[in-house]
C-alpha cells in the first residue's frame, strides 16, 4: 500500500459521514475496501472491524493497533464542506481528518506492510466506532471478540509523541436541596446558595496525591441549573462536574471524597472510564525514545480508558485541531506516521 493509496483512502473515507453511533456506511465502505483492495480477511462486530496479520499463535504475546472511524458533529463555523476531502497544498481538510482518520489510514498502511513480515508477536488491527461518546458498542464490544491483548497502540493526534499515561473520566450529577419560598420575604432555604458553597469547594479542593506523569486530579464544575421564576426561592439546584482522574485515585475514592465534603447529592453517570498507561520501562517506550521522540502524560481521553492492559497513545496530527472548524491533517504528517509505526513495530520484542 503506497502513500498515495493511503491518501486516496483517507479522502474517500472523509466523504462518508460517520457521526458517533451512525458509522455503518463508513464501516461498510472500509470493510469492502480492505477485502477487495488489500485482500485482508476482515471480521466485523457491529460497526467495528478487525483483522489478524497472520495465523494466531497462542505462544506469542499479542499487539493491537487501534483507532476509530467516528467523529463529532461539525461546528456551524466550518467554512469548507466538512463531509468532503478538500486538498489545498499540503493539507487535507475534512471532518475527522485529524481525529482520527489520519491515524486510521496510517495504521492500515503500516499493518499492511507488517503482515508480510515475521514478528515475535501476534498483530491485530481493530478499527472501532463510538469512541467520541465512549459508547458500549465501540472498542468495549470489539475487545470481547479478541484474544488476550498484551499491548495496544492507540492512534490519536499526538504529533507522534507517545502518551505513556492518560487521565480517566468521571462525570457526576449533583443536586443541592433547599425549601421553596417567596423571594420578597425572609423565608425558604435557597438551594442555589447551597450549591454555590459546594461549587466553591470543588473549585478550591486539591487532591493530595499527584501522579508523576499526569499531575493532579482535575475537578471542574461545567453546568448548573436552578429556579423556575424570579420571585421563587429555588428548592433544588442541579450542577454537573467533570473529573479527570489519575492512577492515584479510583473512581470510588474520588466519589467518596466528594460525598464527604459536599451538601449536595452526588451521583456518578459512569465509573468505567479508567486512567490508563504503561510502565516507562516497557520495550515499546524504549523503542520510541530511541527514535528521538518525546513521551508525555495526556489529559485528553481515548479508547485507552476502556483497555485493562498496557497501552500507549500515539499518532499523526495535533490534538488542538480536534473537534475544530475546518479540521485538517498535513500530508507530511501521514507520510511520517506510516514510517514511524513500521519502525516502532518491526522487530519489537515485548516479553
PDB file of C-alpha atoms in Angstrom, residues 51-158:
ATOM      1  CA  UNK A  51      -8.106  -8.383  11.106  1.00  0.00           C
ATOM      2  CA  UNK A  52      -5.180 -10.632  12.063  1.00  0.00           C
ATOM      3  CA  UNK A  53      -1.845 -10.109  10.338  1.00  0.00           C
ATOM      4  CA  UNK A  54      -1.237 -13.878  10.335  1.00  0.00           C
ATOM      5  CA  UNK A  55      -2.487 -17.054  11.965  1.00  0.00           C
ATOM      6  CA  UNK A  56      -2.865 -16.591  15.718  1.00  0.00           C
ATOM      7  CA  UNK A  57      -0.123 -18.235  17.802  1.00  0.00           C
ATOM      8  CA  UNK A  58      -1.120 -18.656  21.459  1.00  0.00           C
ATOM      9  CA  UNK A  59       2.556 -18.898  22.491  1.00  0.00           C
ATOM     10  CA  UNK A  60       3.226 -15.305  21.377  1.00  0.00           C
ATOM     11  CA  UNK A  61       2.147 -12.028  23.007  1.00  0.00           C
ATOM     12  CA  UNK A  62      -0.453 -10.040  21.103  1.00  0.00           C
ATOM     13  CA  UNK A  63      -0.288  -6.412  19.973  1.00  0.00           C
ATOM     14  CA  UNK A  64      -3.422  -4.483  18.996  1.00  0.00           C
ATOM     15  CA  UNK A  65      -3.386  -1.477  16.675  1.00  0.00           C
ATOM     16  CA  UNK A  66      -6.480   0.626  17.255  1.00  0.00           C
ATOM     17  CA  UNK A  67      -8.102   3.836  16.134  1.00  0.00           C
ATOM     18  CA  UNK A  68     -11.658   4.995  15.444  1.00  0.00           C
ATOM     19  CA  UNK A  69     -13.810   5.981  12.465  1.00  0.00           C
ATOM     20  CA  UNK A  70     -16.477   8.038  14.256  1.00  0.00           C
ATOM     21  CA  UNK A  71     -16.458  11.819  14.538  1.00  0.00           C
ATOM     22  CA  UNK A  72     -18.178  14.563  16.486  1.00  0.00           C
ATOM     23  CA  UNK A  73     -20.815  16.670  14.755  1.00  0.00           C
ATOM     24  CA  UNK A  74     -19.433  19.528  12.634  1.00  0.00           C
ATOM     25  CA  UNK A  75     -19.396  23.019  14.149  1.00  0.00           C
ATOM     26  CA  UNK A  76     -21.502  25.726  12.496  1.00  0.00           C
ATOM     27  CA  UNK A  77     -18.345  27.759  11.872  1.00  0.00           C
ATOM     28  CA  UNK A  78     -16.968  25.430   9.169  1.00  0.00           C
ATOM     29  CA  UNK A  79     -16.096  27.424   6.045  1.00  0.00           C
ATOM     30  CA  UNK A  80     -15.407  24.301   3.976  1.00  0.00           C
ATOM     31  CA  UNK A  81     -17.600  21.275   3.344  1.00  0.00           C
ATOM     32  CA  UNK A  82     -16.994  19.031   6.386  1.00  0.00           C
ATOM     33  CA  UNK A  83     -18.034  15.858   4.553  1.00  0.00           C
ATOM     34  CA  UNK A  84     -15.725  16.306   1.580  1.00  0.00           C
ATOM     35  CA  UNK A  85     -11.979  15.943   1.424  1.00  0.00           C
ATOM     36  CA  UNK A  86     -10.625  19.303   0.329  1.00  0.00           C
ATOM     37  CA  UNK A  87      -6.934  19.331  -0.556  1.00  0.00           C
ATOM     38  CA  UNK A  88      -5.115  22.650  -0.519  1.00  0.00           C
ATOM     39  CA  UNK A  89      -1.383  22.446  -0.950  1.00  0.00           C
ATOM     40  CA  UNK A  90      -0.053  20.040   1.624  1.00  0.00           C
ATOM     41  CA  UNK A  91      -3.240  19.983   3.716  1.00  0.00           C
ATOM     42  CA  UNK A  92      -6.339  17.787   3.588  1.00  0.00           C
ATOM     43  CA  UNK A  93      -9.442  19.307   5.186  1.00  0.00           C
ATOM     44  CA  UNK A  94     -12.462  17.323   6.349  1.00  0.00           C
ATOM     45  CA  UNK A  95     -14.346  16.328   9.491  1.00  0.00           C
ATOM     46  CA  UNK A  96     -12.304  13.634  11.222  1.00  0.00           C
ATOM     47  CA  UNK A  97      -9.192  14.196   9.110  1.00  0.00           C
ATOM     48  CA  UNK A  98      -7.083  14.887  12.193  1.00  0.00           C
ATOM     49  CA  UNK A  99      -9.177  12.994  14.769  1.00  0.00           C
ATOM     50  CA  UNK A 100      -8.633  10.282  13.937  1.00  0.00           C
ATOM     51  CA  UNK A 101      -8.852   9.264  10.271  1.00  0.00           C
ATOM     52  CA  UNK A 102      -5.187  10.100   9.678  1.00  0.00           C
ATOM     53  CA  UNK A 103      -4.303   7.584  12.392  1.00  0.00           C
ATOM     54  CA  UNK A 104      -6.707   5.015  10.923  1.00  0.00           C
ATOM     55  CA  UNK A 105      -5.205   5.106   7.432  1.00  0.00           C
ATOM     56  CA  UNK A 106      -1.607   5.304   8.710  1.00  0.00           C
ATOM     57  CA  UNK A 107      -2.168   2.237  10.898  1.00  0.00           C
ATOM     58  CA  UNK A 108      -3.793   0.424   7.968  1.00  0.00           C
ATOM     59  CA  UNK A 109      -0.747   1.151   5.777  1.00  0.00           C
ATOM     60  CA  UNK A 110       1.682   0.033   8.495  1.00  0.00           C
ATOM     61  CA  UNK A 111      -0.340  -3.103   9.255  1.00  0.00           C
ATOM     62  CA  UNK A 112      -0.489  -3.953   5.547  1.00  0.00           C
ATOM     63  CA  UNK A 113       3.309  -3.831   5.422  1.00  0.00           C
ATOM     64  CA  UNK A 114       3.881  -5.707   8.682  1.00  0.00           C
ATOM     65  CA  UNK A 115       1.526  -8.543   7.769  1.00  0.00           C
ATOM     66  CA  UNK A 116       4.094  -9.658   5.176  1.00  0.00           C
ATOM     67  CA  UNK A 117       6.828  -9.895   7.826  1.00  0.00           C
ATOM     68  CA  UNK A 118       7.651 -12.311  10.648  1.00  0.00           C
ATOM     69  CA  UNK A 119       7.326 -10.815  14.127  1.00  0.00           C
ATOM     70  CA  UNK A 120       7.710 -12.118  17.680  1.00  0.00           C
ATOM     71  CA  UNK A 121       4.109 -11.222  18.435  1.00  0.00           C
ATOM     72  CA  UNK A 122       0.611 -11.630  17.056  1.00  0.00           C
ATOM     73  CA  UNK A 123      -0.584  -8.454  15.375  1.00  0.00           C
ATOM     74  CA  UNK A 124      -4.232  -7.432  15.193  1.00  0.00           C
ATOM     75  CA  UNK A 125      -5.726  -4.234  13.849  1.00  0.00           C
ATOM     76  CA  UNK A 126      -9.041  -3.114  15.328  1.00  0.00           C
ATOM     77  CA  UNK A 127     -10.865  -0.150  13.809  1.00  0.00           C
ATOM     78  CA  UNK A 128     -13.594   0.889  16.192  1.00  0.00           C
ATOM     79  CA  UNK A 129     -16.647   3.126  16.419  1.00  0.00           C
ATOM     80  CA  UNK A 130     -18.322   5.243  19.136  1.00  0.00           C
ATOM     81  CA  UNK A 131     -15.013   6.494  20.546  1.00  0.00           C
ATOM     82  CA  UNK A 132     -16.156  10.099  20.777  1.00  0.00           C
ATOM     83  CA  UNK A 133     -19.047   9.101  23.066  1.00  0.00           C
ATOM     84  CA  UNK A 134     -17.309   6.200  24.868  1.00  0.00           C
ATOM     85  CA  UNK A 135     -20.133   4.016  23.614  1.00  0.00           C
ATOM     86  CA  UNK A 136     -20.608   0.439  24.735  1.00  0.00           C
ATOM     87  CA  UNK A 137     -20.797  -0.722  21.091  1.00  0.00           C
ATOM     88  CA  UNK A 138     -17.310   0.550  20.276  1.00  0.00           C
ATOM     89  CA  UNK A 139     -13.959  -0.820  21.392  1.00  0.00           C
ATOM     90  CA  UNK A 140     -15.545  -2.300  24.520  1.00  0.00           C
ATOM     91  CA  UNK A 141     -17.633  -4.594  22.291  1.00  0.00           C
ATOM     92  CA  UNK A 142     -14.713  -5.255  19.936  1.00  0.00           C
ATOM     93  CA  UNK A 143     -12.441  -6.450  22.746  1.00  0.00           C
ATOM     94  CA  UNK A 144     -14.961  -9.132  23.686  1.00  0.00           C
ATOM     95  CA  UNK A 145     -14.197 -10.817  20.348  1.00  0.00           C
ATOM     96  CA  UNK A 146     -10.401 -10.648  20.559  1.00  0.00           C
ATOM     97  CA  UNK A 147      -7.897 -12.862  22.375  1.00  0.00           C
ATOM     98  CA  UNK A 148      -5.900 -11.627  25.357  1.00  0.00           C
ATOM     99  CA  UNK A 149      -4.131  -8.395  24.401  1.00  0.00           C
ATOM    100  CA  UNK A 150      -0.692  -7.669  25.868  1.00  0.00           C
ATOM    101  CA  UNK A 151      -0.151  -4.233  24.341  1.00  0.00           C
ATOM    102  CA  UNK A 152      -2.256  -1.711  22.436  1.00  0.00           C
ATOM    103  CA  UNK A 153      -1.128   1.196  20.288  1.00  0.00           C
ATOM    104  CA  UNK A 154      -3.982   3.670  20.069  1.00  0.00           C
ATOM    105  CA  UNK A 155      -3.882   6.071  17.144  1.00  0.00           C
ATOM    106  CA  UNK A 156      -4.829   9.630  18.120  1.00  0.00           C
ATOM    107  CA  UNK A 157      -3.352  13.009  17.117  1.00  0.00           C
ATOM    108  CA  UNK A 158      -0.265  13.433  19.328  1.00  0.00           C
TER     109      UNK A 158
END
